[in-house]
Short mmCIF file of C-alpha atoms in Angstrom, two decimals:
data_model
loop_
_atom_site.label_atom_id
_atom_site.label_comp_id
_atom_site.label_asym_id
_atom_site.label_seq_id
_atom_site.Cartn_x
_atom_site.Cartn_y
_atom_site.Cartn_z
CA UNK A 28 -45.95 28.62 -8.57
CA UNK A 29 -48.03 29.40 -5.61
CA UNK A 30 -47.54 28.59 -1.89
CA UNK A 31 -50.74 28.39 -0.31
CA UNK A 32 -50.78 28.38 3.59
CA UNK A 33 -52.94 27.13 6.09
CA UNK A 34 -54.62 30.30 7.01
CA UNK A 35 -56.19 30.45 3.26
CA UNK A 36 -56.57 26.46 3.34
CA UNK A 37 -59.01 26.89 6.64
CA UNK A 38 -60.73 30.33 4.96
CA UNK A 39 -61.79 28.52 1.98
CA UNK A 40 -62.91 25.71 3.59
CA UNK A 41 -65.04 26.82 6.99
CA UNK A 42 -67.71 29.26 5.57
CA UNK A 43 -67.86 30.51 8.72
CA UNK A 44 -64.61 31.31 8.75
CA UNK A 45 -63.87 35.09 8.96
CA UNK A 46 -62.07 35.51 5.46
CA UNK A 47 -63.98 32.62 3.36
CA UNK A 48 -65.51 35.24 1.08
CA UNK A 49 -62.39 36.81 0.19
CA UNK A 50 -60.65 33.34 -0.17
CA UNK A 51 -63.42 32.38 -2.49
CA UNK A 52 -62.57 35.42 -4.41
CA UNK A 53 -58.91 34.75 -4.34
CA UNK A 54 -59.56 31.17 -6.16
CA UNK A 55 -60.42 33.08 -9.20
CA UNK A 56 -56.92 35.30 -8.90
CA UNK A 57 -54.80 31.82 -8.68
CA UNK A 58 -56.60 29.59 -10.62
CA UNK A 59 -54.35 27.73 -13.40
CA UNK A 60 -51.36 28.17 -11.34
CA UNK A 61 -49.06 25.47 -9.96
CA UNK A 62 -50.35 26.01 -5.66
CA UNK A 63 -47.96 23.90 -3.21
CA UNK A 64 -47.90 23.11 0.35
CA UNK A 65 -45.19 21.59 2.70
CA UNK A 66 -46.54 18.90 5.53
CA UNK A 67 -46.60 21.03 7.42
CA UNK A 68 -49.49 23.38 6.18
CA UNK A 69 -51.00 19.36 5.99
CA UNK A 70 -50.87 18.93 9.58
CA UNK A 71 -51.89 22.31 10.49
CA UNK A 72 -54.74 22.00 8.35
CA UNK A 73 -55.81 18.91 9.45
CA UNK A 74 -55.61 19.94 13.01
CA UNK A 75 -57.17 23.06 13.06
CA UNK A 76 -60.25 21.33 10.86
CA UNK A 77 -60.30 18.61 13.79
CA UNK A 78 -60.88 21.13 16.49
CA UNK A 79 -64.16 22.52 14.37
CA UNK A 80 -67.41 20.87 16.14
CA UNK A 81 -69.24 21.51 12.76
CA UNK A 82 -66.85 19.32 11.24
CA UNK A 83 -65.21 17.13 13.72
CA UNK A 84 -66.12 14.09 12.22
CA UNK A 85 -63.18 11.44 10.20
CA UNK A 86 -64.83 11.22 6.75
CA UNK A 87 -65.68 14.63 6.40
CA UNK A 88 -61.79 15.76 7.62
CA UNK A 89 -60.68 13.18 5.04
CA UNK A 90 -63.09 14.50 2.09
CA UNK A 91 -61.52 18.10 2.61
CA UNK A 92 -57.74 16.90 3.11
CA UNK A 93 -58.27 14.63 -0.27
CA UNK A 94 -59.46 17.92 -1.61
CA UNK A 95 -56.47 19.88 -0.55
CA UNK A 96 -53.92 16.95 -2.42
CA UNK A 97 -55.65 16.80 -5.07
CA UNK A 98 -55.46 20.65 -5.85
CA UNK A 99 -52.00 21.02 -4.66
CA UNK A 100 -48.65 19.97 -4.69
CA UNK A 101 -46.51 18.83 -1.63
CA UNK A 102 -43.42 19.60 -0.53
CA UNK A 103 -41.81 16.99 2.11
CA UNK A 104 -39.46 18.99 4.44
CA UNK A 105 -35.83 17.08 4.78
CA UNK A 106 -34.76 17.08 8.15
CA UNK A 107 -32.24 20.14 7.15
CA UNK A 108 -34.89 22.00 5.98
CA UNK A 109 -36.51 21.45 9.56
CA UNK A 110 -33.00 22.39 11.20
CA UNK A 111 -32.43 25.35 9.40
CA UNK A 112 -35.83 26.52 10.04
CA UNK A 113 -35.21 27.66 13.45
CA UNK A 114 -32.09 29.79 12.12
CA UNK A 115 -35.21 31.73 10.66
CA UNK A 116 -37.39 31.45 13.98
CA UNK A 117 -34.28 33.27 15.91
CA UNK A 118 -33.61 35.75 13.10
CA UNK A 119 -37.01 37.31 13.05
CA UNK A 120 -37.26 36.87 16.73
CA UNK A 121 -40.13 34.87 17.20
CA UNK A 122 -42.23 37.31 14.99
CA UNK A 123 -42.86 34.29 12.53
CA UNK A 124 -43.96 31.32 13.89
CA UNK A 125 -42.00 28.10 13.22
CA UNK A 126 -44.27 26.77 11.34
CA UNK A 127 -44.15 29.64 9.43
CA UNK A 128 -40.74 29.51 9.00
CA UNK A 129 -40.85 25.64 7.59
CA UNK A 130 -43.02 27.69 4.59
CA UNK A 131 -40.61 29.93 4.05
CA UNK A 132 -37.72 27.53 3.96
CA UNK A 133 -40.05 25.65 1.38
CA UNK A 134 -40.72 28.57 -0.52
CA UNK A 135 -36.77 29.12 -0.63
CA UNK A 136 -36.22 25.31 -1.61
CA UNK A 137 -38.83 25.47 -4.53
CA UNK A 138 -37.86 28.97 -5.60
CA UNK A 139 -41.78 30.57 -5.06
CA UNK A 140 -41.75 34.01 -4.31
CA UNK A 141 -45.45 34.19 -3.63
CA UNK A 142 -47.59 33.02 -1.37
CA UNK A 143 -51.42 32.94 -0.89
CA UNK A 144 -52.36 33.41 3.06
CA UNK A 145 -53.94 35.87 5.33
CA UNK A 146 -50.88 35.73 7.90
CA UNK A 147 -49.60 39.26 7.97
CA UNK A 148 -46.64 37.84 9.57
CA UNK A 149 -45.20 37.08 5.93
CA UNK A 150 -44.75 40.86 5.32
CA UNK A 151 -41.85 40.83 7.71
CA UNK A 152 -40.07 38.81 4.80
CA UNK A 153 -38.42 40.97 1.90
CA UNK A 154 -38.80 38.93 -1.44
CA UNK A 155 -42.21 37.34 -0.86
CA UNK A 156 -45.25 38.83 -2.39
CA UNK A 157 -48.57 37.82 -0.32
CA UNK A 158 -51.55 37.15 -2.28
CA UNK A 159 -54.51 38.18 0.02
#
């Protein structure tokens, strides 16, 4: 299993985006496997797609999220896993988003130990392996 963040999500899908070649090439590298995402990476998605003028239109947001759940998997946060989540946001002081940490608390519910995204800020985290 794969977790694929919204970083990758938005580099795949703008192609103006600054990494959508190497995202293209990174479908390739992951293809067959089991991707997830958490509502989170959902929302993020969603909202960072709604802020693109190209784009900014409701059926055309909808035709890429149906793309999205149709490719991967979603993990629903419980409202622990949202609690807990800032335990990580104070550990690494901020240095991972909270957000972020929702992912990795995700990743640690599921068991995934790799995660597809252009976020550096993953790197910080001893165990994951970032597919980029």
């Amino acid at each position: 299993m794969i977790f694929v963040d919204t970083s990758f999500l938005v580099g795949l899908l703008l192609t103006n985006d600054v990494n959508n070649s190497r995202a293209n090439e990174l479908i390739n590298v992951i293809d067959g496997e089991n991707l997830i995402i958490n509502n989170t990476v959902l929302t993020e998605t969603i909202n960072f797609l709604s802020k693109c003028k190209k784009i900014n239109q409701g059926h055309v947001i909808k035709d890429l999220i149906d793309i999205i759940i149709n490719s991967c998997n979603i993990h629903f946060l419980s409202s622990n896993e949202y609690y807990t989540a800032i335990d990580l946001y104070l550990h690494f002081n901020g240095a991972i988003n909270y957000s972020d940490c929702t992912i990795l608390k995700s990743m640690e519910s599921l068991g995934i130990n790799k995660i597809v995204s252009f976020d550096s800020g993953f790197d910080l985290v001893s165990g994951i392996s970032r597919i980029f």
